[in-house]
Coordinates of C-alpha atoms in Angstrom, one line a residue:
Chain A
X1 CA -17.2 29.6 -26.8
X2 CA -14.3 27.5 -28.1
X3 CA -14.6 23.6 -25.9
X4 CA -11.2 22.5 -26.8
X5 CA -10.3 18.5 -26.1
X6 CA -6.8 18.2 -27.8
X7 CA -3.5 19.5 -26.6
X8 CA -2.2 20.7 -29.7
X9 CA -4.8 22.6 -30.8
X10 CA -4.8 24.2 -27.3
X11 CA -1.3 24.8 -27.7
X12 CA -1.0 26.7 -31.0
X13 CA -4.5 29.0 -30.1
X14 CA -3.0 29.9 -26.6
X15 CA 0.7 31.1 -28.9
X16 CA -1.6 33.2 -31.0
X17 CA -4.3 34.5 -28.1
X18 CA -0.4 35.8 -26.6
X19 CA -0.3 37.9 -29.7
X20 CA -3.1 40.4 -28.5
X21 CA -1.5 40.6 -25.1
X22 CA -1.4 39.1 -21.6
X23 CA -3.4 35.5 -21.3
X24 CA -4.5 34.6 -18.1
X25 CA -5.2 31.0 -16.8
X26 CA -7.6 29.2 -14.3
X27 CA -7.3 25.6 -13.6
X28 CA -10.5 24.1 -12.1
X29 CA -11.9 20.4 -12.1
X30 CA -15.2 21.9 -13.0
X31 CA -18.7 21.8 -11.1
X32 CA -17.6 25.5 -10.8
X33 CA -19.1 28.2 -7.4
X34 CA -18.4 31.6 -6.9
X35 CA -15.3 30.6 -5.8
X36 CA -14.1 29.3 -9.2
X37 CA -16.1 32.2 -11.0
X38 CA -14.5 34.9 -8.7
X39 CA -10.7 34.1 -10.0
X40 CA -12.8 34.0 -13.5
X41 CA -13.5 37.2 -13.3
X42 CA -10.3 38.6 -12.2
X43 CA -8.5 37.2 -14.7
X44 CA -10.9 38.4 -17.8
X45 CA -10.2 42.1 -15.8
X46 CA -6.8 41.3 -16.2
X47 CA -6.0 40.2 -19.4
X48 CA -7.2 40.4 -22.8
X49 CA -7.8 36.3 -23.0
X50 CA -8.6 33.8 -20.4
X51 CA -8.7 30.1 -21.2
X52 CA -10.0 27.9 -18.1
X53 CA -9.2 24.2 -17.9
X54 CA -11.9 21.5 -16.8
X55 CA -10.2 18.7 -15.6
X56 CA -10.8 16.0 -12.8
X57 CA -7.2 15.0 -12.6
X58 CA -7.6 11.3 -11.8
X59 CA -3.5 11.4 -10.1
X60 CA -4.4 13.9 -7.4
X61 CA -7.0 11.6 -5.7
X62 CA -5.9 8.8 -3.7
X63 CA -7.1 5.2 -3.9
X64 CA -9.9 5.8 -1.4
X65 CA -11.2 9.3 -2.3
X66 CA -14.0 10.1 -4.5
X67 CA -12.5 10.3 -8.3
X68 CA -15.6 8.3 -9.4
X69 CA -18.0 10.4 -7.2
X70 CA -16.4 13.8 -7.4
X71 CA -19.3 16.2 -8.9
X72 CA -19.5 16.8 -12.4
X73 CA -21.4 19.3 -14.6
X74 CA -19.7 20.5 -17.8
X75 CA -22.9 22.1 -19.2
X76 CA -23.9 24.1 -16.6
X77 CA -20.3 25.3 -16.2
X78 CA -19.6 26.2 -19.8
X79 CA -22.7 28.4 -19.1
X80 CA -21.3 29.8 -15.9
X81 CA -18.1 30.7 -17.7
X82 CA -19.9 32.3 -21.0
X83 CA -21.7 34.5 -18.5
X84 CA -17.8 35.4 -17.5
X85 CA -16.9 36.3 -20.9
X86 CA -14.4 33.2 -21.3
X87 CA -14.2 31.9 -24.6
X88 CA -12.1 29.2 -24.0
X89 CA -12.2 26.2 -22.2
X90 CA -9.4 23.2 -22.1
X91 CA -11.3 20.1 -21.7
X92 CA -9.2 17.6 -22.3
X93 CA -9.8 13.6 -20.9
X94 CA -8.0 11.3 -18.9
X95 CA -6.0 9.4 -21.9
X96 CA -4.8 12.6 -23.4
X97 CA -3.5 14.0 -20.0
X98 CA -1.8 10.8 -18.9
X99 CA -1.5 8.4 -21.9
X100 CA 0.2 5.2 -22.0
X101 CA 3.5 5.4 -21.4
X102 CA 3.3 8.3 -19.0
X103 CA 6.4 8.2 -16.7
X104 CA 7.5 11.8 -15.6
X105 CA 6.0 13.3 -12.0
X106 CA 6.6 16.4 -11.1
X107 CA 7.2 16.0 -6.9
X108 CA 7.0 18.5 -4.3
X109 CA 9.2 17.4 -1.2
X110 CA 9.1 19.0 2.0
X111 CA 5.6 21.7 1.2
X112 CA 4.1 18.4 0.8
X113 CA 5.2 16.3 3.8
X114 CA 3.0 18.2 5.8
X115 CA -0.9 19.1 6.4
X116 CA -2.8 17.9 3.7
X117 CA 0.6 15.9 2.2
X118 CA 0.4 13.7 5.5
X119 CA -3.4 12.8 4.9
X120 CA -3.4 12.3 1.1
X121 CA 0.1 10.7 -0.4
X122 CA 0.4 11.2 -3.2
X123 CA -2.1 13.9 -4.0
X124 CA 0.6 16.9 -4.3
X125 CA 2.7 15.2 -6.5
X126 CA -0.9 15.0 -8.9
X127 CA -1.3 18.4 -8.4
X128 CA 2.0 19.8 -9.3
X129 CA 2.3 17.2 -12.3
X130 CA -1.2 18.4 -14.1
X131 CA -0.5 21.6 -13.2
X132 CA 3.0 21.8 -15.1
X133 CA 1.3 20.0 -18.4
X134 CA -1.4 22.6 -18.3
X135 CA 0.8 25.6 -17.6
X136 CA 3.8 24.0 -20.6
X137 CA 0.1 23.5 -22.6
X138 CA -1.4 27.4 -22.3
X139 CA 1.7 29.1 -21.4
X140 CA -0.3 32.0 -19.4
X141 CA 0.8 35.1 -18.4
X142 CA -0.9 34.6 -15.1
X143 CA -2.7 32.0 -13.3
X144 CA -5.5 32.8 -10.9
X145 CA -5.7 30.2 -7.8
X146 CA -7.7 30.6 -4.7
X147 CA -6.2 31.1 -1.2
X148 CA -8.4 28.4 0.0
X149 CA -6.2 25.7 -0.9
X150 CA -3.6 27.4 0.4
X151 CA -0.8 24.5 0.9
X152 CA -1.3 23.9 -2.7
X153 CA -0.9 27.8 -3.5
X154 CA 2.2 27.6 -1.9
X155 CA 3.5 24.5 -3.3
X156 CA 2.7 26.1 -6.9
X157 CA 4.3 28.8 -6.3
X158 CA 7.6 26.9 -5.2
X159 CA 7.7 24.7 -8.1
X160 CA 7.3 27.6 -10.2
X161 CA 10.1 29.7 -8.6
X162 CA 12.0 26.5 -8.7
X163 CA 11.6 25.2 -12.1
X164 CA 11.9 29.1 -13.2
X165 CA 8.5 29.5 -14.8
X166 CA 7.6 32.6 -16.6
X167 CA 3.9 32.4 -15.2
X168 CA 3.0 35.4 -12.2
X169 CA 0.6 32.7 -9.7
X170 CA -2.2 35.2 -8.9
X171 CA -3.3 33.9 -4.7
X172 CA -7.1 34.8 -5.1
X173 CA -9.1 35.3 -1.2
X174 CA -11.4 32.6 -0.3
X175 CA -15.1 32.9 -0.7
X176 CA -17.5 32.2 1.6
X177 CA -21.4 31.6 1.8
X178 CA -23.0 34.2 3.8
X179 CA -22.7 32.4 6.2
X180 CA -19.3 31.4 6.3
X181 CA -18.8 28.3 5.0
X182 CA -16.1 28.4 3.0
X183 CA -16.9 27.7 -0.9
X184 CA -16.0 24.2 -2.5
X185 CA -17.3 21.8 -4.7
X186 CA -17.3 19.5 -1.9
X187 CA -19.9 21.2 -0.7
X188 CA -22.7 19.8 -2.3
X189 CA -21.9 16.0 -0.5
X190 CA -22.8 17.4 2.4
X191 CA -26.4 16.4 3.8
X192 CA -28.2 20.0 5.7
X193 CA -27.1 18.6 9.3
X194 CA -23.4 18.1 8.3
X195 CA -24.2 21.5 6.8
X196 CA -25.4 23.9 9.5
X197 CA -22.4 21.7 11.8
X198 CA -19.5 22.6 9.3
X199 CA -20.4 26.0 9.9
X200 CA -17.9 25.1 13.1
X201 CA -14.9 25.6 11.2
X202 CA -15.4 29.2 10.0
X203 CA -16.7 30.0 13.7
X204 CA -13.6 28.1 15.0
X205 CA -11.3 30.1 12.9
X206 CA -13.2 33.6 13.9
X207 CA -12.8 33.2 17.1
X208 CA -9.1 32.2 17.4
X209 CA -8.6 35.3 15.7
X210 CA -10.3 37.4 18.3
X211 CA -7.5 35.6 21.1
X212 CA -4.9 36.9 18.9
X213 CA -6.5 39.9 18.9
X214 CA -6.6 39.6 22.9
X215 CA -2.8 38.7 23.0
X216 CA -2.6 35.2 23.2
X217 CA 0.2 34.0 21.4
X218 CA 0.2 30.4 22.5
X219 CA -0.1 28.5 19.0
X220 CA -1.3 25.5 21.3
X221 CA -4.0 27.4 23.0
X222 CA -4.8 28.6 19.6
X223 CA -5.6 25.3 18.3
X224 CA -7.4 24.0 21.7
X225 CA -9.7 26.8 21.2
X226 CA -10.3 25.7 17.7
X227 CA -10.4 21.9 18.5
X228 CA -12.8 22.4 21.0
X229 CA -15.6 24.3 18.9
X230 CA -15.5 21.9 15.8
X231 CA -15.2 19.0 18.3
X232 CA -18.4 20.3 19.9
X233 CA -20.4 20.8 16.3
X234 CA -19.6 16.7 15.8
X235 CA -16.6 17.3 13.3
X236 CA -14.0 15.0 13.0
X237 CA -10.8 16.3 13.4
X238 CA -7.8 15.9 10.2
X239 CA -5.7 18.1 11.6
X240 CA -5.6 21.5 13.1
X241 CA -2.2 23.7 13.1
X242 CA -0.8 26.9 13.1
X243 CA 2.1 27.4 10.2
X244 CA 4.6 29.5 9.1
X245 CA 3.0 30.6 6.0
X246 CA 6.4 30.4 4.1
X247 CA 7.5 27.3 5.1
X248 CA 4.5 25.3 6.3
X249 CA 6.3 24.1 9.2
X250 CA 4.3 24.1 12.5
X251 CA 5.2 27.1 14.8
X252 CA 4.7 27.9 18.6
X253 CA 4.8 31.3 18.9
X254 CA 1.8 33.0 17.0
X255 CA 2.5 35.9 14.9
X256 CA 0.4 38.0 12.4
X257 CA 1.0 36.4 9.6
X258 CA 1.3 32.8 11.1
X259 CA -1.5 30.6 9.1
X260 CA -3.9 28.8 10.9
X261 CA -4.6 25.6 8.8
X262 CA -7.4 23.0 8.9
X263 CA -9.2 19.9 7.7
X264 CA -12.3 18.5 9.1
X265 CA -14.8 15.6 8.4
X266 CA -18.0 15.7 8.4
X267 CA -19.4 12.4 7.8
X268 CA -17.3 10.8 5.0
X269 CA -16.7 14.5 3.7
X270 CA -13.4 16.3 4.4
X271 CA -13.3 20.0 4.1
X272 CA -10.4 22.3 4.7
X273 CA -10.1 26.1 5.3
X274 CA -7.7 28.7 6.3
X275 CA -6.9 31.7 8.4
X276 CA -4.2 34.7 9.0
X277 CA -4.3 35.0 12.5
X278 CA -4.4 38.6 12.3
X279 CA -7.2 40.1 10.5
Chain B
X1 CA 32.3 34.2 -25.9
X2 CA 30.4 35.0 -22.7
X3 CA 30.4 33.3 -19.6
X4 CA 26.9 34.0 -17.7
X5 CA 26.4 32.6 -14.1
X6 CA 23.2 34.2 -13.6
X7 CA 19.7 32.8 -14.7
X8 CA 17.7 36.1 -15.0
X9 CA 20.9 37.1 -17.5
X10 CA 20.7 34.0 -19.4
X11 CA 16.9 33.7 -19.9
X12 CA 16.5 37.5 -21.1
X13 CA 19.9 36.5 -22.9
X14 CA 18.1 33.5 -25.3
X15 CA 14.7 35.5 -25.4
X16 CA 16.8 37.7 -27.6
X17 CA 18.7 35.2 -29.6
X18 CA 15.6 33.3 -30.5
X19 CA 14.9 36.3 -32.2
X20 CA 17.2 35.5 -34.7
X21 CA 16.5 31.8 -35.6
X22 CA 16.3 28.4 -33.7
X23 CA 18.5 28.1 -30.3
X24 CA 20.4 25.4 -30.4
X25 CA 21.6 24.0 -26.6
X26 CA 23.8 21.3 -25.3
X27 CA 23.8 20.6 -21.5
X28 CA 27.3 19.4 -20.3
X29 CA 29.1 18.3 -16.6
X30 CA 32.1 20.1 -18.6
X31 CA 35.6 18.5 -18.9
X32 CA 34.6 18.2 -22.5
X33 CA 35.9 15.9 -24.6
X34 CA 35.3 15.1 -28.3
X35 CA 32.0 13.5 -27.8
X36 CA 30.7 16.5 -26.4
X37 CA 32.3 18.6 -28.6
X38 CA 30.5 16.4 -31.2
X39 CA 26.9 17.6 -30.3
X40 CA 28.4 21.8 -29.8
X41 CA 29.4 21.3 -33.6
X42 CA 26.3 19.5 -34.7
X43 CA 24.6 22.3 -32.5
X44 CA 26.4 24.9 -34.6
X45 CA 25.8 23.7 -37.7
X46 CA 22.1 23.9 -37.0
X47 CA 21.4 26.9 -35.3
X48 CA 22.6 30.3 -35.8
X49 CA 23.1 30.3 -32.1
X50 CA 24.1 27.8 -29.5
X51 CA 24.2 28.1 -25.8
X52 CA 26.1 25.8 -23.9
X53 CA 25.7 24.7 -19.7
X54 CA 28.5 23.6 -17.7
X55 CA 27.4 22.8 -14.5
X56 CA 28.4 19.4 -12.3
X57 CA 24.9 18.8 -11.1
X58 CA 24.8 17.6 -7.8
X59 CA 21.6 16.5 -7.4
X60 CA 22.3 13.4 -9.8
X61 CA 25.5 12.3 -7.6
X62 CA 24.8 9.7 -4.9
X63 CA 25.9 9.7 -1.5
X64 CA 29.0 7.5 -2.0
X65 CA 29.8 8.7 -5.5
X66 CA 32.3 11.1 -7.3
X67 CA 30.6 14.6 -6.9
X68 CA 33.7 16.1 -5.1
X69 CA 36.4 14.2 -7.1
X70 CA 34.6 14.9 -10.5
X71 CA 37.2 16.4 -13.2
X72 CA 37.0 20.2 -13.8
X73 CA 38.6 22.6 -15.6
X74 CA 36.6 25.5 -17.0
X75 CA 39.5 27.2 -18.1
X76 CA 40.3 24.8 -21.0
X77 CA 36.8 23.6 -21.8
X78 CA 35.7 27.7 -22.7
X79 CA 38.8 27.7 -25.0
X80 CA 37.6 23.8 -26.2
X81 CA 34.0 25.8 -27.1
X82 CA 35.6 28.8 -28.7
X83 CA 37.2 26.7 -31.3
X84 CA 33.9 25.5 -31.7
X85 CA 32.0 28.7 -32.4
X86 CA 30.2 28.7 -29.6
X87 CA 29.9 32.2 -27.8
X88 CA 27.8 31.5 -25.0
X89 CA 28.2 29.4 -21.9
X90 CA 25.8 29.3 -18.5
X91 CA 27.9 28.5 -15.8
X92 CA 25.2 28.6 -12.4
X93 CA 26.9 27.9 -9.2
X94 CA 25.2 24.8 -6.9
X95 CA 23.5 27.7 -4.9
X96 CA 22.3 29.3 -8.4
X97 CA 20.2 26.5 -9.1
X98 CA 19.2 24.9 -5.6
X99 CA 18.9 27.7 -3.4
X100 CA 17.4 27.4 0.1
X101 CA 14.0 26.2 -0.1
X102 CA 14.1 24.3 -3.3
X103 CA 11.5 21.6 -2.9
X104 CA 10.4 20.8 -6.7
X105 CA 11.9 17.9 -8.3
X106 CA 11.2 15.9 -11.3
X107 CA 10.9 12.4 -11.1
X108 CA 11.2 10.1 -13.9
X109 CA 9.0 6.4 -12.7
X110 CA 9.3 3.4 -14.9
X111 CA 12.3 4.2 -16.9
X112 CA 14.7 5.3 -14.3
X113 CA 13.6 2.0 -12.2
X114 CA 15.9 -0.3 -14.4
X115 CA 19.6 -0.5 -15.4
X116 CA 21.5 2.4 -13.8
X117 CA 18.5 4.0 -12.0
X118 CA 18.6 0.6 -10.0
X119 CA 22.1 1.5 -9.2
X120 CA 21.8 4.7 -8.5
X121 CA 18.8 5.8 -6.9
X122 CA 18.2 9.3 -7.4
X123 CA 20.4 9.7 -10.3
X124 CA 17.9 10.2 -13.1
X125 CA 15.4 12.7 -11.0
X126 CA 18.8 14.6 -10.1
X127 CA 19.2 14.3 -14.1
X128 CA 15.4 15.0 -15.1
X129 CA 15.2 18.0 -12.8
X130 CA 18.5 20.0 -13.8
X131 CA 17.4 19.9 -17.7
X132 CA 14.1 20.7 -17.2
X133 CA 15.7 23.6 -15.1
X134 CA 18.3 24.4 -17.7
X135 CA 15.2 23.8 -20.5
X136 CA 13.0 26.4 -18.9
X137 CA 15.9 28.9 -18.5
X138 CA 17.6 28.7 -21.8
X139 CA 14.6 27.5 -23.7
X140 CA 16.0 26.1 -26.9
X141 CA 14.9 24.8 -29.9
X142 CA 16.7 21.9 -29.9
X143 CA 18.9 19.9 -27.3
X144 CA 21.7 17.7 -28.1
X145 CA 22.6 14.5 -26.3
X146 CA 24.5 11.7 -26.6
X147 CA 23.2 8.2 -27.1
X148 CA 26.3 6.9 -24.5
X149 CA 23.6 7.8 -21.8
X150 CA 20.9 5.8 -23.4
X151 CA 19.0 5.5 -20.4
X152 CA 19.0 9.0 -19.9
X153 CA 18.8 10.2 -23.5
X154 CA 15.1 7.8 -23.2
X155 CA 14.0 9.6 -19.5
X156 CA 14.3 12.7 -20.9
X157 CA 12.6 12.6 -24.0
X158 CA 10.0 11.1 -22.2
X159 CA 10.0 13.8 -19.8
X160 CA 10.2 16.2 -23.1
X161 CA 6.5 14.9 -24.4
X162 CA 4.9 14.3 -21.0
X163 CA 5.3 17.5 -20.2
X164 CA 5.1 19.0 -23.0
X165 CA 7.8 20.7 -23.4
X166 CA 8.4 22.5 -27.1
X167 CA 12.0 21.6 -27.2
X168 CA 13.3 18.5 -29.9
X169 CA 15.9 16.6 -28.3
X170 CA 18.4 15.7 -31.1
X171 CA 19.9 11.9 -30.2
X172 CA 23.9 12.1 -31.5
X173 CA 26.3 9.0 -31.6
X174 CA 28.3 7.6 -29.5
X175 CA 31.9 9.0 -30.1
X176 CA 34.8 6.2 -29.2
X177 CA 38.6 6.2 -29.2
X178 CA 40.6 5.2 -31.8
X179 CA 40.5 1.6 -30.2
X180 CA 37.1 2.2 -29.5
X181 CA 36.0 2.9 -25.9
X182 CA 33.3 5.2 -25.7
X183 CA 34.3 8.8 -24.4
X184 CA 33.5 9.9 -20.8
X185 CA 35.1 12.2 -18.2
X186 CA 35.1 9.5 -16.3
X187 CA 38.2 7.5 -18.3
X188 CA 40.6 10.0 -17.0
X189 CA 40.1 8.1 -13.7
X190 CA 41.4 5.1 -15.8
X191 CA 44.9 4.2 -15.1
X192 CA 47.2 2.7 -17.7
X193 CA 46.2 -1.1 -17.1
X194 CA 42.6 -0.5 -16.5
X195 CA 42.4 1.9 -20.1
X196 CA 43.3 -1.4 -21.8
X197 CA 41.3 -3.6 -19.8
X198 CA 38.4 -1.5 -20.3
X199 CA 38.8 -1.8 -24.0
X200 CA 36.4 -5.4 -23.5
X201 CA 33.2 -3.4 -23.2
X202 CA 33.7 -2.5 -26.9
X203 CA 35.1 -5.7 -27.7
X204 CA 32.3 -7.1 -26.3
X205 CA 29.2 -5.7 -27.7
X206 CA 30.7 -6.2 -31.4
X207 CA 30.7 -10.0 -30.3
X208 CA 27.6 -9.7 -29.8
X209 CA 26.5 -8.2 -32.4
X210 CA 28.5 -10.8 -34.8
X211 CA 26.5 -13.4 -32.9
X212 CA 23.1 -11.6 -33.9
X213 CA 24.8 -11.4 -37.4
X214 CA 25.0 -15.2 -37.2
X215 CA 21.5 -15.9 -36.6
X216 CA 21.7 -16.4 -32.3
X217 CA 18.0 -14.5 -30.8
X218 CA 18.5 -15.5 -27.1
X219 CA 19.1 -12.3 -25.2
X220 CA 20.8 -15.0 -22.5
X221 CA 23.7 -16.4 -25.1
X222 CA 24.2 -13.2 -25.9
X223 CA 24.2 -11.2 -22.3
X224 CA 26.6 -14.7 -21.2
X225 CA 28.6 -14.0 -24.3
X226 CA 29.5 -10.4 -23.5
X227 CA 29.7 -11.3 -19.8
X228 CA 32.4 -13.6 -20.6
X229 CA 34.4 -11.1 -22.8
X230 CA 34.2 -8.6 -19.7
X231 CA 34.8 -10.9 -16.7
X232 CA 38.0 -12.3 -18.3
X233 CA 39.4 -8.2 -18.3
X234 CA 39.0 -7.8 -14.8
X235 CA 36.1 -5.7 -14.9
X236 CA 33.4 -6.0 -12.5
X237 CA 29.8 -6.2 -13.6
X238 CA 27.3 -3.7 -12.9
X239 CA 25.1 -4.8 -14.9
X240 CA 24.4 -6.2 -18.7
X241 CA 20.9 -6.5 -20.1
X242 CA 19.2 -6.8 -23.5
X243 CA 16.4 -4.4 -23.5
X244 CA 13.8 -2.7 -25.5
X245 CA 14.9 0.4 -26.9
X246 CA 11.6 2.3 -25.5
X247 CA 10.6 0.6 -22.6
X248 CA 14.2 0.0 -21.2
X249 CA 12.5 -3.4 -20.2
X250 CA 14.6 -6.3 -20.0
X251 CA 13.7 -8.7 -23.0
X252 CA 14.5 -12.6 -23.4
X253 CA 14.2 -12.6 -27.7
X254 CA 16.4 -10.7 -29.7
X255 CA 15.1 -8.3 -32.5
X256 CA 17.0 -5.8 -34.7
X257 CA 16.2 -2.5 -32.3
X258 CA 17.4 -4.4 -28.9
X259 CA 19.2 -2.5 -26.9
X260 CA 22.5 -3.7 -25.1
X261 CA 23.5 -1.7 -22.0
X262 CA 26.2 -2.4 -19.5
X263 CA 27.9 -0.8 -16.7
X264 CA 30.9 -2.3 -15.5
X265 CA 33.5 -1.4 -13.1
X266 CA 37.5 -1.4 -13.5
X267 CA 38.9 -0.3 -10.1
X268 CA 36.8 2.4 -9.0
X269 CA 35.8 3.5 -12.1
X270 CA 32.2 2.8 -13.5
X271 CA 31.7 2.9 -16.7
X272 CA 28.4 2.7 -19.3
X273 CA 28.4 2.0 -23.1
X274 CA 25.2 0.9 -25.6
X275 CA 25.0 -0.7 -28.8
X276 CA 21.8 -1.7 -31.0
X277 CA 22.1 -5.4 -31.6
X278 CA 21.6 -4.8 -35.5
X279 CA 24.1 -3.3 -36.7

């Protein structure tokens, strides 16, 4: 297992891992679940070379979120990746991603005006700048990301349709806990109260889907329905909506692939999750 | 020669030409003059290919500024480029490069806060995001610009190493008249009186830098010197500042490397020009 720090090192490797074929990427800020290990292990199946980034990206958090708390572990994930078969992790810091001097942001416009955009300023334009460094850094074939952060997925995708990237973005389904819960690293803040209650989200999501199933097509029902079962479990409500899963833009009039969208406190932690509508 | 409109074209186009050496690339608003033609033949002389973009970006326009009156004539400028030796030209359409949907831009911070990014808001992240565009599709070894648009030529090297980006911008000289205005597109606007009267810029910064010459280090003589020079042509002052030749920051003590920049305005017509103080 290669623990790489420096981006020029990184660089020439990933130009000569390219020569024995495809070379697949995976962006995480480490303290890695089965969600993090499942686009792992699609992209060793898929390529010859996978090299997997480690990386809390101090400009995607704003001034009041949890940089300083956010949950690290880089020994247990090197482990967790080894058991993947990755040989190579990107681990650079803070002063090599964003040194002094650092002046160009890569900002997504309208994708990030909405949902999660309105709640956290700033935070897409974090995302889609690291992401461009490490994508111009590895130069991958294909980059595995989860569904889960699925306003993200689709601002990715735009910027690299718009900025005419070569890399394929490879949208990964969500996992859950058995029980539900959707998987995130944010996870682990939650005390087992706020635990067995965020359950609501999952169940809220589930059952909207059954009134689609039933033929309600009223996005506004939709989300009553919704609001009302994560209100009940003592969730404090970001937002709930129903988008087109193109644009992002909120819709009336339900339709199959229409994207129901969430994000939910429970006590000072926010989680978010996603749905089709039709199963 | 060929003319390419088309980005799929163009990128599978250079993908092959890098086979055979170093690409060489020089991004142009055509209506070429001799300055431009200046970084085609530097261009030649050190690739064994060179692909050259004319494209009047209109992201880098402002609301109330030339976009539509621009000078074009594609016609004269492939013949200019022949002469030249260059055989290929990407010539995108407005609808090639921002199609519907197009949400990504790049936005350069610090830099493009001072000089003509103060008078022009949105010009340099309407600049930054067209080369980066054009940088991903053609993906060249090199890129030659002039230092005319310092400011620019500064953003988007920055941009270059931020994002790390394997292309070496190549800075080339200015290129004046005969009487020593600095070659733009934009003097064709000139009429007979303002030509002359425009002639102070030049005449200008050379006082200055006989004043440097002479021993004078406060950035204020020298900016009220030049001012002086201008005001008494007619031409109405944009801006003049002494500034470090990184940064862009204004600075009050003189040193070899300072930067003078100036925009002025005769008539309608805005023009830029740039001279270290040493000379």
């Amino acid at each position: 297992m290669q623990i790489i720090q420096d981006i020029s090192s990184t660089k020439s490797l990933c130009r000569s891992l390219k020569q024995e074929g495809t070379l697949g990427f995976v962006p995480t800020m480490g303290y890695l679940h089965e969600g993090h290990l499942s686009l792992v292990k699609q992209s060793v199946k898929e390529n010859p070379n996978t090299i997997v980034s480690i990386f809390v990206n101090p400009s995607q958090f704003g001034q009041d979120e949890d940089l300083d708390t956010y949950p690290r572990d880089l020994e247990r994930d090197v482990a967790l990746l080894k058991e993947c078969g990755v040989e190579y992790v990107f681990n650079p810091n803070a002063q090599t991603i964003y040194p002094s001097g650092f002046d160009t942001w890569v900002v997504p416009e309208k994708l990030a005006s909405v949902l999660c955009g309105k709640s956290r300023p700033g935070h897409f334009r974090g995302v889609a700048t690291v992401v461009l460094k490490l994508l111009n850094i590895t130069n991958p074939d294909h980059m595995y990301m989860g569904i889960k952060d699925y306003q993200q997925l689709r601002i990715l995708k735009q910027m690299a349709s718009d900025l005419h990237l070569d890399c394929d973005i490879v949208a990964c389904p969500i996992v859950r806990e058995a029980d539900g819960l959707a998987m995130s690293s944010r996870n682990s803040y939650l005390n087992p109260d706020e635990r067995k209650r965020a359950l609501s989200l999952y169940h809220g999501l589930l059952k909207a889907r059954e009134l689609y199933e039933q033929g309600e097509r009223d996005c506004g029902q939709i989300i009553e329905t919704i609001k009302s079962i994560i209100q009940e479990s003592g969730g404090r409500i970001d937002y709930i909506e129903c988008v087109d899963p193109l644009t992002l833009q909120s819709i009336s009039e339900a339709k199959d692939d229409t994207r129901m969208m969430l994000a939910v406190y429970f006590g000072k932690t926010r989680l978010i999750d996603n749905m089709a509508l039709k199963a």
